[in-house]
Amino acid sequence: MNQHLAALTDNVAVTALKVSGGRFINNNYLVLNRRTGQALLVDPAWERETVDSALKAANAQLAGILLTHAHADHIDLADTLANEHGCPVWISRREAASSGFSIAALRTFDEQPWEAAGMLVRPIITPGHTPGSACYWIGNHLFTGDTLFIEGCGLCPDSDAASRMYSSIQRLKAMLPGKVQIYPGHSYVQPPGLTFERLFRYNVYLSFDNVEAFIKFRLRPGQAKSRWMAFS
Ligand SMILES: [Fe+2]
Protein backbone atom coordinates (compact mmCIF):
# COMPACT_ATOMS: atom_id res chain seq x y z
CA MET A 1 0.00 0.00 0.00
CA ASN A 2 1.47 3.35 -0.93
CA GLN A 3 1.93 6.09 1.62
CA HIS A 4 -0.97 8.23 0.43
CA LEU A 5 -3.45 5.35 0.46
CA ALA A 6 -2.24 4.26 3.90
CA ALA A 7 -2.85 7.76 5.23
CA LEU A 8 -6.40 7.61 3.87
CA THR A 9 -7.22 4.28 5.51
CA ASP A 10 -5.04 3.77 8.60
CA ASN A 11 -6.25 6.43 11.00
CA VAL A 12 -9.94 5.63 11.23
CA ALA A 13 -11.70 5.34 14.60
CA VAL A 14 -15.38 4.43 14.96
CA THR A 15 -17.75 5.42 17.75
CA ALA A 16 -21.19 3.80 17.82
CA LEU A 17 -24.03 6.06 18.94
CA LYS A 18 -27.21 4.27 19.95
CA VAL A 19 -30.21 6.54 19.37
CA SER A 20 -33.94 6.11 19.53
CA GLY A 21 -37.03 7.70 18.08
CA GLY A 22 -40.53 6.32 18.49
CA ARG A 23 -40.41 2.57 18.04
CA PHE A 24 -36.97 2.64 16.43
CA ILE A 25 -33.58 2.05 17.98
CA ASN A 26 -30.77 2.79 15.55
CA ASN A 27 -27.00 2.83 15.45
CA ASN A 28 -25.44 6.05 14.23
CA TYR A 29 -21.69 6.08 13.73
CA LEU A 30 -19.08 8.77 14.14
CA VAL A 31 -16.12 7.95 11.89
CA LEU A 32 -13.11 9.95 12.99
CA ASN A 33 -9.92 10.64 11.09
CA ARG A 34 -7.48 10.64 14.01
CA ARG A 35 -4.84 12.30 11.88
CA THR A 36 -6.85 15.40 10.97
CA GLY A 37 -9.66 15.54 13.54
CA GLN A 38 -12.25 15.53 10.76
CA ALA A 39 -15.21 13.19 11.01
CA LEU A 40 -18.06 11.65 9.04
CA LEU A 41 -21.44 10.62 10.40
CA VAL A 42 -23.33 7.58 9.16
CA ASP A 43 -27.15 7.71 9.15
CA PRO A 44 -27.66 10.41 11.84
CA ALA A 45 -31.14 10.47 13.37
CA TRP A 46 -33.13 12.04 16.19
CA GLU A 47 -30.72 12.63 19.07
CA ARG A 48 -29.04 15.86 18.22
CA GLU A 49 -27.42 16.13 21.64
CA THR A 50 -25.89 12.66 21.30
CA VAL A 51 -24.26 13.67 18.03
CA ASP A 52 -23.04 17.00 19.43
CA SER A 53 -21.59 15.31 22.51
CA ALA A 54 -19.78 12.72 20.41
CA LEU A 55 -18.27 15.40 18.16
CA LYS A 56 -17.20 17.39 21.18
CA ALA A 57 -15.72 14.39 22.99
CA ALA A 58 -13.68 13.52 19.91
CA ASN A 59 -12.76 17.18 19.34
CA ALA A 60 -13.92 16.53 15.79
CA GLN A 61 -15.06 18.69 12.92
CA LEU A 62 -17.99 17.26 10.98
CA ALA A 63 -16.92 17.06 7.33
CA GLY A 64 -19.69 14.96 5.79
CA ILE A 65 -22.65 12.64 6.24
CA LEU A 66 -23.06 9.20 4.67
CA LEU A 67 -26.54 7.75 4.21
CA THR A 68 -26.93 4.02 3.65
CA HIS A 69 -30.50 4.46 2.39
CA ALA A 70 -33.39 6.91 2.54
CA HIS A 71 -35.66 5.41 5.19
CA ALA A 72 -36.75 8.00 7.74
CA ASP A 73 -34.89 6.44 10.65
CA HIS A 74 -31.57 6.83 8.77
CA ILE A 75 -31.87 10.36 7.38
CA ASP A 76 -33.66 12.28 10.11
CA LEU A 77 -30.84 14.68 11.07
CA ALA A 78 -28.99 14.83 7.77
CA ASP A 79 -30.40 18.11 6.48
CA THR A 80 -30.16 19.90 9.83
CA LEU A 81 -26.57 18.86 10.47
CA ALA A 82 -25.48 19.55 6.89
CA ASN A 83 -26.85 23.08 7.07
CA GLU A 84 -25.27 23.81 10.43
CA HIS A 85 -21.87 22.33 9.59
CA GLY A 86 -21.82 23.30 5.92
CA CYS A 87 -20.97 19.76 4.91
CA PRO A 88 -22.13 17.45 2.11
CA VAL A 89 -24.49 14.50 2.43
CA TRP A 90 -23.91 11.42 0.28
CA ILE A 91 -26.41 8.80 -0.88
CA SER A 92 -26.29 6.45 -3.85
CA ARG A 93 -27.63 7.81 -7.10
CA ARG A 94 -30.01 4.89 -7.36
CA GLU A 95 -31.36 5.47 -3.85
CA ALA A 96 -31.93 9.18 -4.46
CA ALA A 97 -33.77 8.41 -7.69
CA SER A 98 -35.93 5.63 -6.28
CA SER A 99 -36.83 7.38 -3.02
CA GLY A 100 -37.17 10.97 -4.21
CA PHE A 101 -35.01 12.09 -1.27
CA SER A 102 -33.56 15.48 -2.06
CA ILE A 103 -31.86 18.12 0.10
CA ALA A 104 -29.59 20.99 -0.86
CA ALA A 105 -26.41 19.34 0.43
CA LEU A 106 -27.02 16.02 -1.32
CA ARG A 107 -24.35 14.43 -3.50
CA THR A 108 -24.78 11.12 -5.26
CA PHE A 109 -22.43 8.39 -6.41
CA ASP A 110 -22.43 5.13 -8.27
CA GLU A 111 -19.60 2.97 -7.04
CA GLN A 112 -16.57 5.16 -7.44
CA PRO A 113 -14.57 5.68 -4.22
CA TRP A 114 -13.90 9.20 -3.07
CA GLU A 115 -12.01 11.03 -0.38
CA ALA A 116 -13.90 12.65 2.52
CA ALA A 117 -12.56 13.98 5.80
CA GLY A 118 -9.14 12.77 4.61
CA MET A 119 -10.39 9.18 4.46
CA LEU A 120 -11.03 6.89 1.51
CA VAL A 121 -14.74 6.05 1.26
CA ARG A 122 -15.45 2.95 -0.82
CA PRO A 123 -19.18 2.50 -1.47
CA ILE A 124 -20.67 -0.88 -2.30
CA ILE A 125 -24.16 -0.72 -3.79
CA THR A 126 -26.20 -3.46 -2.13
CA PRO A 127 -29.81 -3.36 -3.36
CA GLY A 128 -32.43 -5.46 -1.60
CA HIS A 129 -33.75 -3.69 1.46
CA THR A 130 -34.18 -0.66 -0.80
CA PRO A 131 -33.34 -0.30 -4.51
CA GLY A 132 -30.21 1.77 -3.88
CA SER A 133 -28.97 0.78 -0.44
CA ALA A 134 -25.23 1.18 -0.03
CA CYS A 135 -22.58 -0.03 2.38
CA TYR A 136 -19.55 2.14 3.07
CA TRP A 137 -16.11 0.63 3.47
CA ILE A 138 -13.70 2.95 5.29
CA GLY A 139 -10.38 1.62 6.58
CA ASN A 140 -11.16 -1.75 8.15
CA HIS A 141 -14.78 -0.83 8.84
CA LEU A 142 -17.94 -1.54 6.84
CA PHE A 143 -21.15 0.37 7.55
CA THR A 144 -24.01 -1.76 6.35
CA GLY A 145 -27.23 0.14 7.18
CA ASP A 146 -30.17 -2.23 6.85
CA THR A 147 -28.47 -4.51 4.35
CA LEU A 148 -26.56 -6.72 6.77
CA PHE A 149 -27.10 -6.99 10.51
CA ILE A 150 -24.96 -9.12 12.81
CA GLU A 151 -27.76 -11.68 13.13
CA GLY A 152 -29.75 -11.09 9.94
CA CYS A 153 -30.48 -8.82 7.02
CA GLY A 154 -32.97 -6.05 6.32
CA LEU A 155 -36.55 -6.62 5.30
CA CYS A 156 -37.27 -7.07 1.61
CA PRO A 157 -40.72 -6.09 0.36
CA ASP A 158 -41.11 -8.82 -2.27
CA SER A 159 -39.34 -11.68 -4.01
CA ASP A 160 -37.56 -9.43 -6.51
CA ALA A 161 -36.10 -7.38 -3.67
CA ALA A 162 -35.15 -10.55 -1.79
CA SER A 163 -33.42 -11.84 -4.91
CA ARG A 164 -31.43 -8.61 -5.08
CA MET A 165 -30.57 -8.94 -1.39
CA TYR A 166 -29.28 -12.46 -2.02
CA SER A 167 -27.02 -11.15 -4.79
CA SER A 168 -25.81 -8.29 -2.58
CA ILE A 169 -24.91 -10.66 0.24
CA GLN A 170 -23.17 -13.04 -2.15
CA ARG A 171 -21.19 -10.11 -3.46
CA LEU A 172 -20.16 -9.05 0.05
CA LYS A 173 -19.09 -12.62 0.77
CA ALA A 174 -16.94 -12.63 -2.35
CA MET A 175 -15.24 -9.30 -1.78
CA LEU A 176 -14.84 -8.73 1.97
CA PRO A 177 -11.83 -9.90 3.95
CA GLY A 178 -12.81 -11.81 7.09
CA LYS A 179 -11.21 -9.22 9.35
CA VAL A 180 -13.40 -6.31 8.21
CA GLN A 181 -15.52 -5.03 11.10
CA ILE A 182 -19.26 -4.78 10.49
CA TYR A 183 -21.36 -1.85 11.73
CA PRO A 184 -25.10 -2.32 11.06
CA GLY A 185 -27.91 0.21 11.31
CA HIS A 186 -29.58 -1.80 14.05
CA SER A 187 -28.30 -4.18 16.70
CA TYR A 188 -30.25 -7.04 18.25
CA VAL A 189 -28.05 -9.26 20.42
CA GLN A 190 -24.40 -8.91 19.49
CA PRO A 191 -22.78 -5.46 19.53
CA PRO A 192 -21.68 -3.68 16.34
CA GLY A 193 -18.08 -4.03 15.21
CA LEU A 194 -17.77 -7.81 15.00
CA THR A 195 -15.56 -9.07 12.22
CA PHE A 196 -17.21 -10.35 9.07
CA GLU A 197 -15.81 -13.85 9.68
CA ARG A 198 -17.52 -13.94 13.08
CA LEU A 199 -20.88 -13.07 11.51
CA PHE A 200 -20.95 -16.53 9.96
CA ARG A 201 -21.63 -17.90 13.47
CA TYR A 202 -24.65 -15.70 13.98
CA ASN A 203 -26.13 -14.85 10.60
CA VAL A 204 -28.09 -17.55 8.79
CA TYR A 205 -28.47 -15.33 5.71
CA LEU A 206 -24.76 -15.76 4.99
CA SER A 207 -25.17 -19.53 4.72
CA PHE A 208 -27.48 -19.67 1.69
CA ASP A 209 -26.06 -20.66 -1.68
CA ASN A 210 -29.40 -20.93 -3.45
CA VAL A 211 -31.47 -17.89 -4.33
CA GLU A 212 -34.86 -19.64 -4.21
CA ALA A 213 -34.22 -20.94 -0.70
CA PHE A 214 -33.00 -17.52 0.38
CA ILE A 215 -36.13 -15.79 -0.95
CA LYS A 216 -38.42 -18.31 0.68
CA PHE A 217 -36.72 -17.87 4.04
CA ARG A 218 -36.50 -14.06 3.86
CA LEU A 219 -40.21 -13.84 3.01
CA ARG A 220 -41.34 -16.62 5.34
CA PRO A 221 -44.72 -16.03 7.01
CA GLY A 222 -45.09 -15.39 10.70
CA GLN A 223 -42.47 -12.67 11.12
CA ALA A 224 -43.63 -10.14 13.70
CA LYS A 225 -44.80 -7.14 11.70
CA SER A 226 -45.57 -5.03 14.73
CA ARG A 227 -42.08 -5.11 16.17
CA TRP A 228 -39.94 -2.09 15.43
CA MET A 229 -37.24 -4.28 13.95
CA ALA A 230 -39.60 -5.47 11.26
CA PHE A 231 -39.77 -1.98 9.78
CA SER A 232 -36.11 -1.08 9.82
FE1 LIG B 1 -34.44 0.72 6.42
Coordinates of C-alpha atoms in Angstrom, one line a residue, residues 147-154 165-166 169-170 173 188 190 196-211 213-220 223 229:
T147 CA -28.5 -4.5 4.4
L148 CA -26.6 -6.7 6.8
F149 CA -27.1 -7.0 10.5
I150 CA -25.0 -9.1 12.8
E151 CA -27.8 -11.7 13.1
G152 CA -29.8 -11.1 9.9
C153 CA -30.5 -8.8 7.0
G154 CA -33.0 -6.0 6.3
M165 CA -30.6 -8.9 -1.4
Y166 CA -29.3 -12.5 -2.0
I169 CA -24.9 -10.7 0.2
Q170 CA -23.2 -13.0 -2.2
K173 CA -19.1 -12.6 0.8
Y188 CA -30.2 -7.0 18.2
Q190 CA -24.4 -8.9 19.5
F196 CA -17.2 -10.4 9.1
E197 CA -15.8 -13.8 9.7
R198 CA -17.5 -13.9 13.1
L199 CA -20.9 -13.1 11.5
F200 CA -20.9 -16.5 10.0
R201 CA -21.6 -17.9 13.5
Y202 CA -24.7 -15.7 14.0
N203 CA -26.1 -14.9 10.6
V204 CA -28.1 -17.5 8.8
Y205 CA -28.5 -15.3 5.7
L206 CA -24.8 -15.8 5.0
S207 CA -25.2 -19.5 4.7
F208 CA -27.5 -19.7 1.7
D209 CA -26.1 -20.7 -1.7
N210 CA -29.4 -20.9 -3.5
V211 CA -31.5 -17.9 -4.3
A213 CA -34.2 -20.9 -0.7
F214 CA -33.0 -17.5 0.4
I215 CA -36.1 -15.8 -1.0
K216 CA -38.4 -18.3 0.7
F217 CA -36.7 -17.9 4.0
R218 CA -36.5 -14.1 3.9
L219 CA -40.2 -13.8 3.0
R220 CA -41.3 -16.6 5.3
Q223 CA -42.5 -12.7 11.1
M229 CA -37.2 -4.3 14.0

